[in-house]
Short mmCIF file of C-alpha atoms in Angstrom, two decimals:
data_model
loop_
_atom_site.label_atom_id
_atom_site.label_comp_id
_atom_site.label_asym_id
_atom_site.label_seq_id
_atom_site.Cartn_x
_atom_site.Cartn_y
_atom_site.Cartn_z
CA MET A 1 0.02 -0.07 -0.06
CA LEU A 2 1.22 3.53 -1.13
CA VAL A 3 1.52 6.25 1.72
CA LEU A 4 1.46 9.75 0.11
CA SER A 5 2.07 12.84 1.96
CA ASN A 6 0.69 16.35 0.95
CA ASP A 7 3.96 17.02 -0.93
CA ASP A 8 3.50 13.92 -2.87
CA VAL A 9 0.04 14.96 -3.83
CA LYS A 10 1.03 18.46 -4.74
CA SER A 11 3.95 17.15 -6.97
CA VAL A 12 1.23 15.49 -9.36
CA LEU A 13 -1.85 17.55 -8.95
CA ASP A 14 -2.84 21.10 -9.96
CA ILE A 15 -6.28 22.69 -10.39
CA GLY A 16 -6.45 21.68 -13.89
CA LYS A 17 -5.70 18.25 -13.40
CA THR A 18 -8.15 18.09 -10.54
CA MET A 19 -10.95 19.42 -12.66
CA LYS A 20 -10.27 17.15 -15.24
CA ALA A 21 -10.48 14.18 -12.61
CA LEU A 22 -13.78 15.46 -11.11
CA ARG A 23 -15.50 15.56 -14.75
CA ILE A 24 -14.45 12.07 -15.25
CA GLY A 25 -16.06 11.13 -11.80
CA TYR A 26 -19.24 13.04 -12.63
CA ASP A 27 -19.41 11.49 -16.11
CA ASP A 28 -19.23 8.25 -14.41
CA LEU A 29 -22.16 9.31 -12.05
CA ARG A 30 -24.21 10.26 -14.90
CA ARG A 31 -23.85 6.99 -16.41
CA GLY A 32 -24.43 5.22 -13.26
CA GLU A 33 -20.97 4.15 -12.90
CA ALA A 34 -20.25 5.90 -9.79
CA THR A 35 -21.74 6.38 -6.29
CA TYR A 36 -20.96 8.15 -3.22
CA GLY A 37 -22.73 8.30 0.41
CA PRO A 38 -23.74 10.98 2.42
CA ARG A 39 -21.40 12.74 4.88
CA ILE A 40 -21.95 11.65 8.48
CA ASP A 41 -20.31 13.16 11.61
CA TYR A 42 -19.68 11.66 15.05
CA TYR A 43 -19.50 13.76 18.27
CA LEU A 44 -18.22 12.58 21.66
CA PRO A 45 -17.44 14.89 24.54
CA THR A 46 -13.69 15.45 25.44
CA GLY A 47 -14.29 16.19 29.14
CA ARG A 48 -13.50 19.77 28.73
CA ASP A 49 -16.33 22.35 28.71
CA THR A 50 -14.40 24.39 25.77
CA ASP A 51 -14.74 21.72 23.04
CA TYR A 52 -15.91 18.48 21.45
CA TYR A 53 -14.33 15.63 19.57
CA GLN A 54 -15.59 15.41 15.99
CA TRP A 55 -15.21 12.55 13.69
CA GLY A 56 -16.07 12.93 9.89
CA ASN A 57 -16.32 10.56 7.27
CA MET A 58 -17.31 10.45 3.45
CA VAL A 59 -17.09 7.38 1.00
CA GLY A 60 -17.32 7.26 -2.65
CA ALA A 61 -16.58 4.96 -5.77
CA CYS A 62 -15.47 5.60 -9.11
CA ALA A 63 -15.50 3.08 -12.00
CA SER A 64 -13.11 5.06 -14.46
CA PHE A 65 -10.42 5.07 -11.51
CA GLY A 66 -11.40 1.65 -10.22
CA VAL A 67 -11.28 2.66 -6.63
CA VAL A 68 -13.48 3.07 -3.53
CA ALA A 69 -12.41 6.04 -1.29
CA VAL A 70 -12.92 6.56 2.48
CA ARG A 71 -12.01 10.05 3.65
CA MET A 72 -11.74 10.27 7.46
CA LYS A 73 -11.16 13.17 9.54
CA SER A 74 -10.36 13.65 13.35
CA ASP A 75 -10.83 16.91 14.95
CA VAL A 76 -11.06 18.63 18.37
CA ALA A 77 -13.66 21.06 17.48
CA SER A 78 -14.84 24.52 19.15
CA TRP A 79 -16.95 27.43 18.08
CA PRO A 80 -15.90 30.55 19.84
CA GLU A 81 -18.83 32.89 20.28
CA GLY A 82 -20.84 30.86 17.56
CA LYS A 83 -19.11 32.67 14.89
CA THR A 84 -16.33 30.46 13.51
CA GLN A 85 -15.20 26.80 14.03
CA GLU A 86 -11.91 26.21 15.33
CA LYS A 87 -10.15 22.77 15.11
CA TYR A 88 -7.01 20.71 15.79
CA CYS A 89 -5.59 17.17 16.25
CA VAL A 90 -3.28 16.40 18.87
CA ARG A 91 -2.36 20.16 19.56
CA PRO A 92 -3.17 23.47 17.79
CA GLY A 93 -1.66 23.86 14.20
CA LEU A 94 -1.93 20.20 13.48
CA PHE A 95 -4.55 18.25 11.64
CA CYS A 96 -5.39 14.67 10.77
CA GLY A 97 -7.42 13.86 7.70
CA LEU A 98 -6.83 10.74 5.57
CA VAL A 99 -7.92 9.37 2.36
CA MET A 100 -7.96 5.45 2.08
CA LEU A 101 -7.96 3.98 -1.40
CA PHE A 102 -9.34 0.51 -2.05
CA SER A 103 -9.25 -1.57 -5.45
CA ALA A 104 -12.55 -2.25 -6.86
CA ASP A 105 -10.78 -5.07 -8.83
CA ASP A 106 -9.51 -7.23 -6.01
CA GLY A 107 -10.38 -5.35 -2.83
CA ALA A 108 -6.52 -4.49 -1.95
CA PRO A 109 -5.87 -1.42 0.20
CA LEU A 110 -4.03 0.75 -2.53
CA ALA A 111 -3.23 3.95 -0.62
CA MET A 112 -3.19 6.02 2.41
CA ILE A 113 -3.02 9.72 1.42
CA GLN A 114 -2.86 12.83 3.42
CA ASP A 115 -6.05 14.97 2.58
CA GLY A 116 -5.07 18.76 3.09
CA TYR A 117 -3.60 19.75 -0.37
CA LEU A 118 -6.02 17.30 -2.23
CA GLN A 119 -8.94 18.66 -0.05
CA HIS A 120 -8.30 22.24 -1.13
CA MET A 121 -7.89 21.32 -4.80
CA ARG A 122 -11.19 18.99 -5.01
CA VAL A 123 -13.52 21.71 -3.21
CA GLY A 124 -11.76 24.57 -5.56
CA GLY A 125 -11.91 22.47 -8.69
CA SER A 126 -15.62 21.81 -7.99
CA MET A 127 -16.10 25.53 -7.59
CA GLY A 128 -14.78 26.06 -10.88
CA ILE A 129 -17.14 23.54 -12.46
CA GLY A 130 -19.95 25.51 -10.88
CA VAL A 131 -18.67 28.77 -12.35
CA ASP A 132 -18.47 27.32 -15.66
CA LEU A 133 -22.23 26.06 -15.36
CA LEU A 134 -23.78 28.95 -14.05
CA ALA A 135 -21.71 32.19 -14.27
CA ARG A 136 -21.86 34.81 -16.95
CA LYS A 137 -19.86 34.11 -19.93
CA ASP A 138 -18.17 37.75 -19.50
CA ALA A 139 -17.80 37.27 -15.71
CA ILE A 140 -14.03 38.65 -15.66
CA SER A 141 -14.39 40.02 -11.91
CA VAL A 142 -14.19 38.35 -8.52
CA GLY A 143 -14.91 39.23 -5.24
CA MET A 144 -13.15 37.01 -2.82
CA LEU A 145 -13.82 36.79 1.00
CA GLY A 146 -11.12 34.72 2.74
CA SER A 147 -7.51 34.42 2.19
CA GLY A 148 -6.67 30.99 3.15
CA GLY A 149 -5.99 27.58 1.02
CA MET A 150 -9.48 27.26 -0.18
CA ALA A 151 -9.58 31.00 -1.31
CA ARG A 152 -6.41 30.07 -3.27
CA SER A 153 -7.77 26.98 -4.91
CA PHE A 154 -11.02 28.77 -5.74
CA LEU A 155 -9.53 31.63 -7.74
CA GLU A 156 -7.24 29.01 -9.55
CA SER A 157 -10.25 27.30 -10.64
CA PHE A 158 -12.13 30.36 -11.46
CA VAL A 159 -9.44 31.54 -14.03
CA GLN A 160 -9.70 28.02 -15.67
CA ALA A 161 -13.42 28.69 -16.17
CA ARG A 162 -13.77 32.44 -17.09
CA PRO A 163 -11.03 34.97 -18.35
CA VAL A 164 -10.88 36.61 -14.90
CA LYS A 165 -8.91 39.95 -15.00
CA THR A 166 -9.68 41.49 -11.74
CA VAL A 167 -10.17 40.39 -8.04
CA LYS A 168 -10.78 42.13 -4.84
CA VAL A 169 -10.12 40.30 -1.74
CA PHE A 170 -11.25 40.80 1.92
CA SER A 171 -10.29 38.80 4.95
CA PRO A 172 -10.27 39.90 8.57
CA SER A 173 -6.29 39.92 8.94
CA LYS A 174 -4.98 42.71 6.84
CA ALA A 175 -1.46 41.14 6.40
CA ASN A 176 -3.17 37.91 5.14
CA ARG A 177 -5.26 39.55 2.74
CA GLN A 178 -2.30 41.68 1.42
CA THR A 179 -0.10 38.44 1.06
CA TYR A 180 -3.02 36.68 -0.82
CA ALA A 181 -3.40 39.64 -3.24
CA MET A 182 0.45 39.68 -3.76
CA GLU A 183 0.95 35.98 -4.36
CA MET A 184 -2.16 35.27 -6.42
CA SER A 185 -1.32 38.24 -8.60
CA ASP A 186 2.24 36.66 -9.21
CA SER A 187 1.13 33.20 -9.73
CA LEU A 188 -1.82 34.00 -11.92
CA GLY A 189 -0.88 37.21 -13.73
CA ILE A 190 -3.98 39.01 -12.96
CA LEU A 191 -4.85 42.00 -10.85
CA VAL A 192 -5.66 41.04 -7.24
CA GLU A 193 -6.31 44.10 -4.68
CA ALA A 194 -6.68 43.73 -1.14
CA VAL A 195 -9.59 45.89 0.29
CA ASP A 196 -10.73 46.86 3.81
CA THR A 197 -14.23 45.61 3.70
CA PRO A 198 -16.34 42.94 2.56
CA GLN A 199 -18.62 45.28 0.87
CA GLU A 200 -15.74 46.50 -1.18
CA ALA A 201 -14.89 42.92 -2.31
CA VAL A 202 -18.49 41.80 -3.27
CA GLN A 203 -20.05 44.99 -5.04
CA GLY A 204 -19.49 44.92 -8.63
CA ALA A 205 -18.29 41.50 -8.98
CA LEU A 206 -19.62 39.00 -11.27
CA ILE A 207 -18.23 35.97 -9.26
CA VAL A 208 -18.52 36.14 -5.57
CA ALA A 209 -16.91 33.64 -3.42
CA SER A 210 -17.03 32.95 0.39
CA ALA A 211 -14.06 30.88 1.36
CA THR A 212 -14.28 31.15 5.23
CA ASP A 213 -14.42 29.30 8.22
CA SER A 214 -17.40 31.44 9.41
CA MET A 215 -20.56 29.90 11.08
CA VAL A 216 -22.51 32.71 10.06
CA PRO A 217 -23.12 34.53 6.54
CA THR A 218 -20.29 36.62 5.34
CA PHE A 219 -21.79 39.39 3.45
CA ASP A 220 -25.21 41.23 2.74
CA PRO A 221 -27.02 40.15 -0.34
CA LYS A 222 -27.98 43.55 -1.00
CA TRP A 223 -24.28 44.21 -2.06
CA LEU A 224 -24.56 41.71 -4.95
CA SER A 225 -24.92 43.06 -8.63
CA ALA A 226 -27.30 41.91 -11.29
CA GLY A 227 -25.89 38.94 -12.92
CA ALA A 228 -23.52 37.76 -10.07
CA HIS A 229 -22.75 34.15 -9.36
CA VAL A 230 -22.16 33.17 -5.70
CA VAL A 231 -20.15 30.38 -4.23
CA CYS A 232 -19.38 29.28 -0.64
CA VAL A 233 -17.19 26.52 0.85
CA THR A 234 -19.87 25.31 3.34
CA ARG A 235 -23.49 25.70 4.00
CA ARG A 236 -22.49 27.55 7.28
CA GLU A 237 -21.99 30.47 5.26
CA LEU A 238 -25.52 30.42 3.74
CA GLY A 239 -28.24 32.84 5.03
CA GLU A 240 -32.04 33.08 4.08
CA GLU A 241 -31.44 36.38 2.73
CA LEU A 242 -28.92 35.14 0.22
CA ILE A 243 -31.25 32.10 -0.92
CA SER A 244 -34.03 34.58 -1.32
CA ARG A 245 -32.02 36.87 -3.19
CA ALA A 246 -30.76 34.37 -5.79
CA ASP A 247 -32.90 33.45 -8.80
CA VAL A 248 -31.22 30.26 -9.51
CA VAL A 249 -29.96 27.88 -6.62
CA ILE A 250 -28.02 24.72 -7.71
CA GLN A 251 -26.42 22.45 -5.30
CA LEU A 252 -23.29 20.25 -6.21
CA GLY A 253 -25.11 17.08 -5.11
CA ILE A 254 -26.52 15.38 -2.02
CA ASN A 255 -24.29 16.52 0.90
CA THR A 256 -25.62 14.64 4.01
CA ILE A 257 -28.81 12.80 5.09
CA PRO A 258 -31.45 15.40 4.11
CA PHE A 259 -32.82 17.50 6.91
CA GLY A 260 -35.93 15.93 8.82
CA ILE A 261 -35.48 12.42 7.37
CA PRO A 262 -36.45 10.30 10.30
CA VAL A 263 -33.30 8.26 10.97
CA PRO A 264 -32.78 6.83 14.49
CA MET A 265 -30.38 9.00 16.55
CA ILE A 266 -29.63 11.37 13.76
CA GLU A 267 -29.29 15.01 14.48
CA TRP A 268 -28.42 18.13 12.20
CA LYS A 269 -25.52 20.03 13.56
CA ALA A 270 -23.43 22.87 12.30
CA GLY A 271 -23.59 23.46 8.50
CA GLY A 272 -26.48 20.98 8.28
CA ILE A 273 -24.48 17.71 8.60
CA SER A 274 -26.21 14.77 9.70
CA SER A 275 -24.57 13.54 12.92
CA TYR A 276 -24.43 11.23 15.78
CA VAL A 277 -23.95 12.88 19.03
CA ALA A 278 -22.98 11.31 22.47
CA GLY A 279 -23.00 13.46 25.57
CA LYS A 280 -24.83 15.03 28.43
CA PRO A 281 -27.58 17.51 27.54
CA GLU A 282 -25.41 20.31 28.86
CA ASP A 283 -22.21 18.92 26.84
CA ARG A 284 -24.55 18.53 23.52
CA ALA A 285 -25.70 22.26 24.02
CA ARG A 286 -22.16 23.46 22.97
CA ILE A 287 -22.34 22.30 19.55
CA PRO A 288 -24.15 24.57 17.17
CA ASN A 289 -27.39 23.31 15.48
CA ALA A 290 -28.11 23.71 11.93
CA ARG A 291 -29.67 27.08 10.79
CA SER A 292 -32.42 26.65 8.47
CA ALA A 293 -30.56 28.02 5.47
CA SER A 294 -28.07 25.22 5.75
CA THR A 295 -30.44 22.59 5.33
CA GLY A 296 -32.45 23.13 2.23
CA GLU A 297 -32.26 20.83 -0.74
CA TYR A 298 -32.06 22.15 -4.24
CA PRO A 299 -31.78 20.89 -8.03
CA THR A 300 -28.33 19.50 -8.39
CA MET A 301 -25.47 20.18 -10.93
CA LEU A 302 -26.46 16.84 -12.83
CA ASP A 303 -30.05 18.08 -13.00
CA VAL A 304 -28.87 21.08 -14.89
CA GLU A 305 -26.33 19.21 -16.99
CA THR A 306 -28.88 16.81 -18.16
CA GLY A 307 -31.49 19.26 -18.98
CA LYS A 308 -33.89 18.28 -16.06
CA VAL A 309 -33.88 21.94 -14.93
CA SER A 310 -32.65 25.33 -16.20
CA GLY A 311 -29.51 27.00 -15.04
CA ARG A 312 -28.83 30.66 -15.94
CA ILE A 313 -31.16 31.83 -18.60
CA SER A 314 -30.42 35.40 -18.33
CA ASP A 315 -27.32 37.72 -17.76
CA ASP A 316 -29.34 39.51 -15.11
CA GLN A 317 -29.91 36.53 -12.96
CA VAL A 318 -28.04 35.96 -9.45
CA THR A 319 -27.15 32.31 -9.44
CA LEU A 320 -26.08 30.57 -6.14
CA PHE A 321 -23.75 27.43 -6.26
CA VAL A 322 -24.06 25.59 -3.00
CA GLY A 323 -20.82 23.69 -3.49
CA THR A 324 -21.32 20.86 -0.85
CA GLY A 325 -22.16 17.21 -1.90
CA THR A 326 -20.79 14.48 -3.77
CA GLN A 327 -17.74 14.52 -1.50
CA GLY A 328 -16.88 10.72 -1.44
CA LEU A 329 -16.95 10.61 -5.23
CA GLN A 330 -14.54 13.79 -5.54
CA PHE A 331 -12.27 11.78 -3.19
CA ALA A 332 -12.46 8.70 -5.23
CA ALA A 333 -11.95 10.57 -8.54
CA VAL A 334 -9.11 12.83 -7.42
CA GLY A 335 -7.49 10.27 -5.25
CA GLY A 336 -7.71 7.80 -7.88
CA TYR A 337 -5.77 10.17 -10.19
CA VAL A 338 -3.33 10.92 -7.41
CA TYR A 339 -2.76 7.52 -7.05
CA GLN A 340 -1.98 6.73 -10.42
CA ALA A 341 0.16 9.75 -11.05
CA ALA A 342 2.31 9.03 -8.16
CA LYS A 343 2.98 5.35 -8.69
CA GLN A 344 4.07 6.36 -12.39
CA LYS A 345 6.52 8.72 -10.57
CA GLY A 346 7.74 6.59 -7.91
CA LEU A 347 6.43 8.54 -5.19
CA GLY A 348 5.42 7.97 -1.48
CA GLN A 349 6.38 5.20 0.97
CA ASN A 350 5.26 1.54 0.58
CA LEU A 351 3.79 -0.48 3.27
CA PRO A 352 3.64 -4.27 2.91
CA ILE A 353 0.00 -5.25 2.03
CA ASP A 354 0.43 -8.41 4.27
CA TRP A 355 0.37 -6.13 7.26
CA LEU A 356 -3.26 -5.10 6.51
CA LEU A 357 -4.52 -8.35 5.20
CA GLN A 358 -5.58 -11.32 7.49
CA ASP A 359 -6.86 -15.02 7.16
CA ILE A 360 -9.69 -14.47 9.64
CA ARG A 361 -13.03 -13.73 7.78
CA ASP A 362 -14.30 -10.40 8.48
#
């Protein structure tokens, strides 16, 4: 079994290759040759009154790459004042997210991949596909809220989908947004300007992206221009006003067990994720519940691509792409590509497969 680090992944994966792999996965899904399950989280008290243990998993299968992927993440999570989600593994500044790949041919464990860089790429790539599907053809201006890794992969994908020329970026840290502006200008060869308010970033932009860890909406929908296309990292950033403002709302795919479906023990927590929660009532109260704006279900990207529903039909429409869903399939498609490319380049560390196989029937 191949063990791949973030550096290994970075050496074989860029946003163009990510979007190509994702499109292969979605073509499989359209033909019935791919599948995925809903994201489900598990919560367990840590014994402290400031945080909670959170385990997340996503599963998907993709015939073109011949793999099943299991993405797992292990976090100690907290929600300061209910405004953001903070998390770590072992100690602040460290994180644990892994993608396990298994062969659909003989069931063999193929790879264990650090998910940090792959995660940014697969989310950013899917947003670029959404821009290609729903944004105006002349969308050359971007308003970016956030200046972290997701904001970088978002913008990289946008320039793949549209001839972007100008970007205005806002994030709470002046130093971070200025660094983002300088680095993205240099890497993409376009004008990226750091601005002092979210309103300055949003107003006038034809592509508006919220790429933050916020638990609440990040901008006032009144700032949106006619014809704007809006994307966000998670449903936590959605608000009822934005959903009402949008003429067209499309979601990437099924994200989690839809809200309100009677599944024993399931609750819907932050971001509308279906969750199993352990703990006393006073412990459980620390975990933010889903807001109504984060639990809606909308037509999917494949519904638009197959003609079941309309996407953008006018340059004046405001379109909203809810970029959650199909995560397991994305990890199977992009992870499958990474595994093949890394093997060809001789990257990673090999673990003996005998360490993982047994002669006792499971």
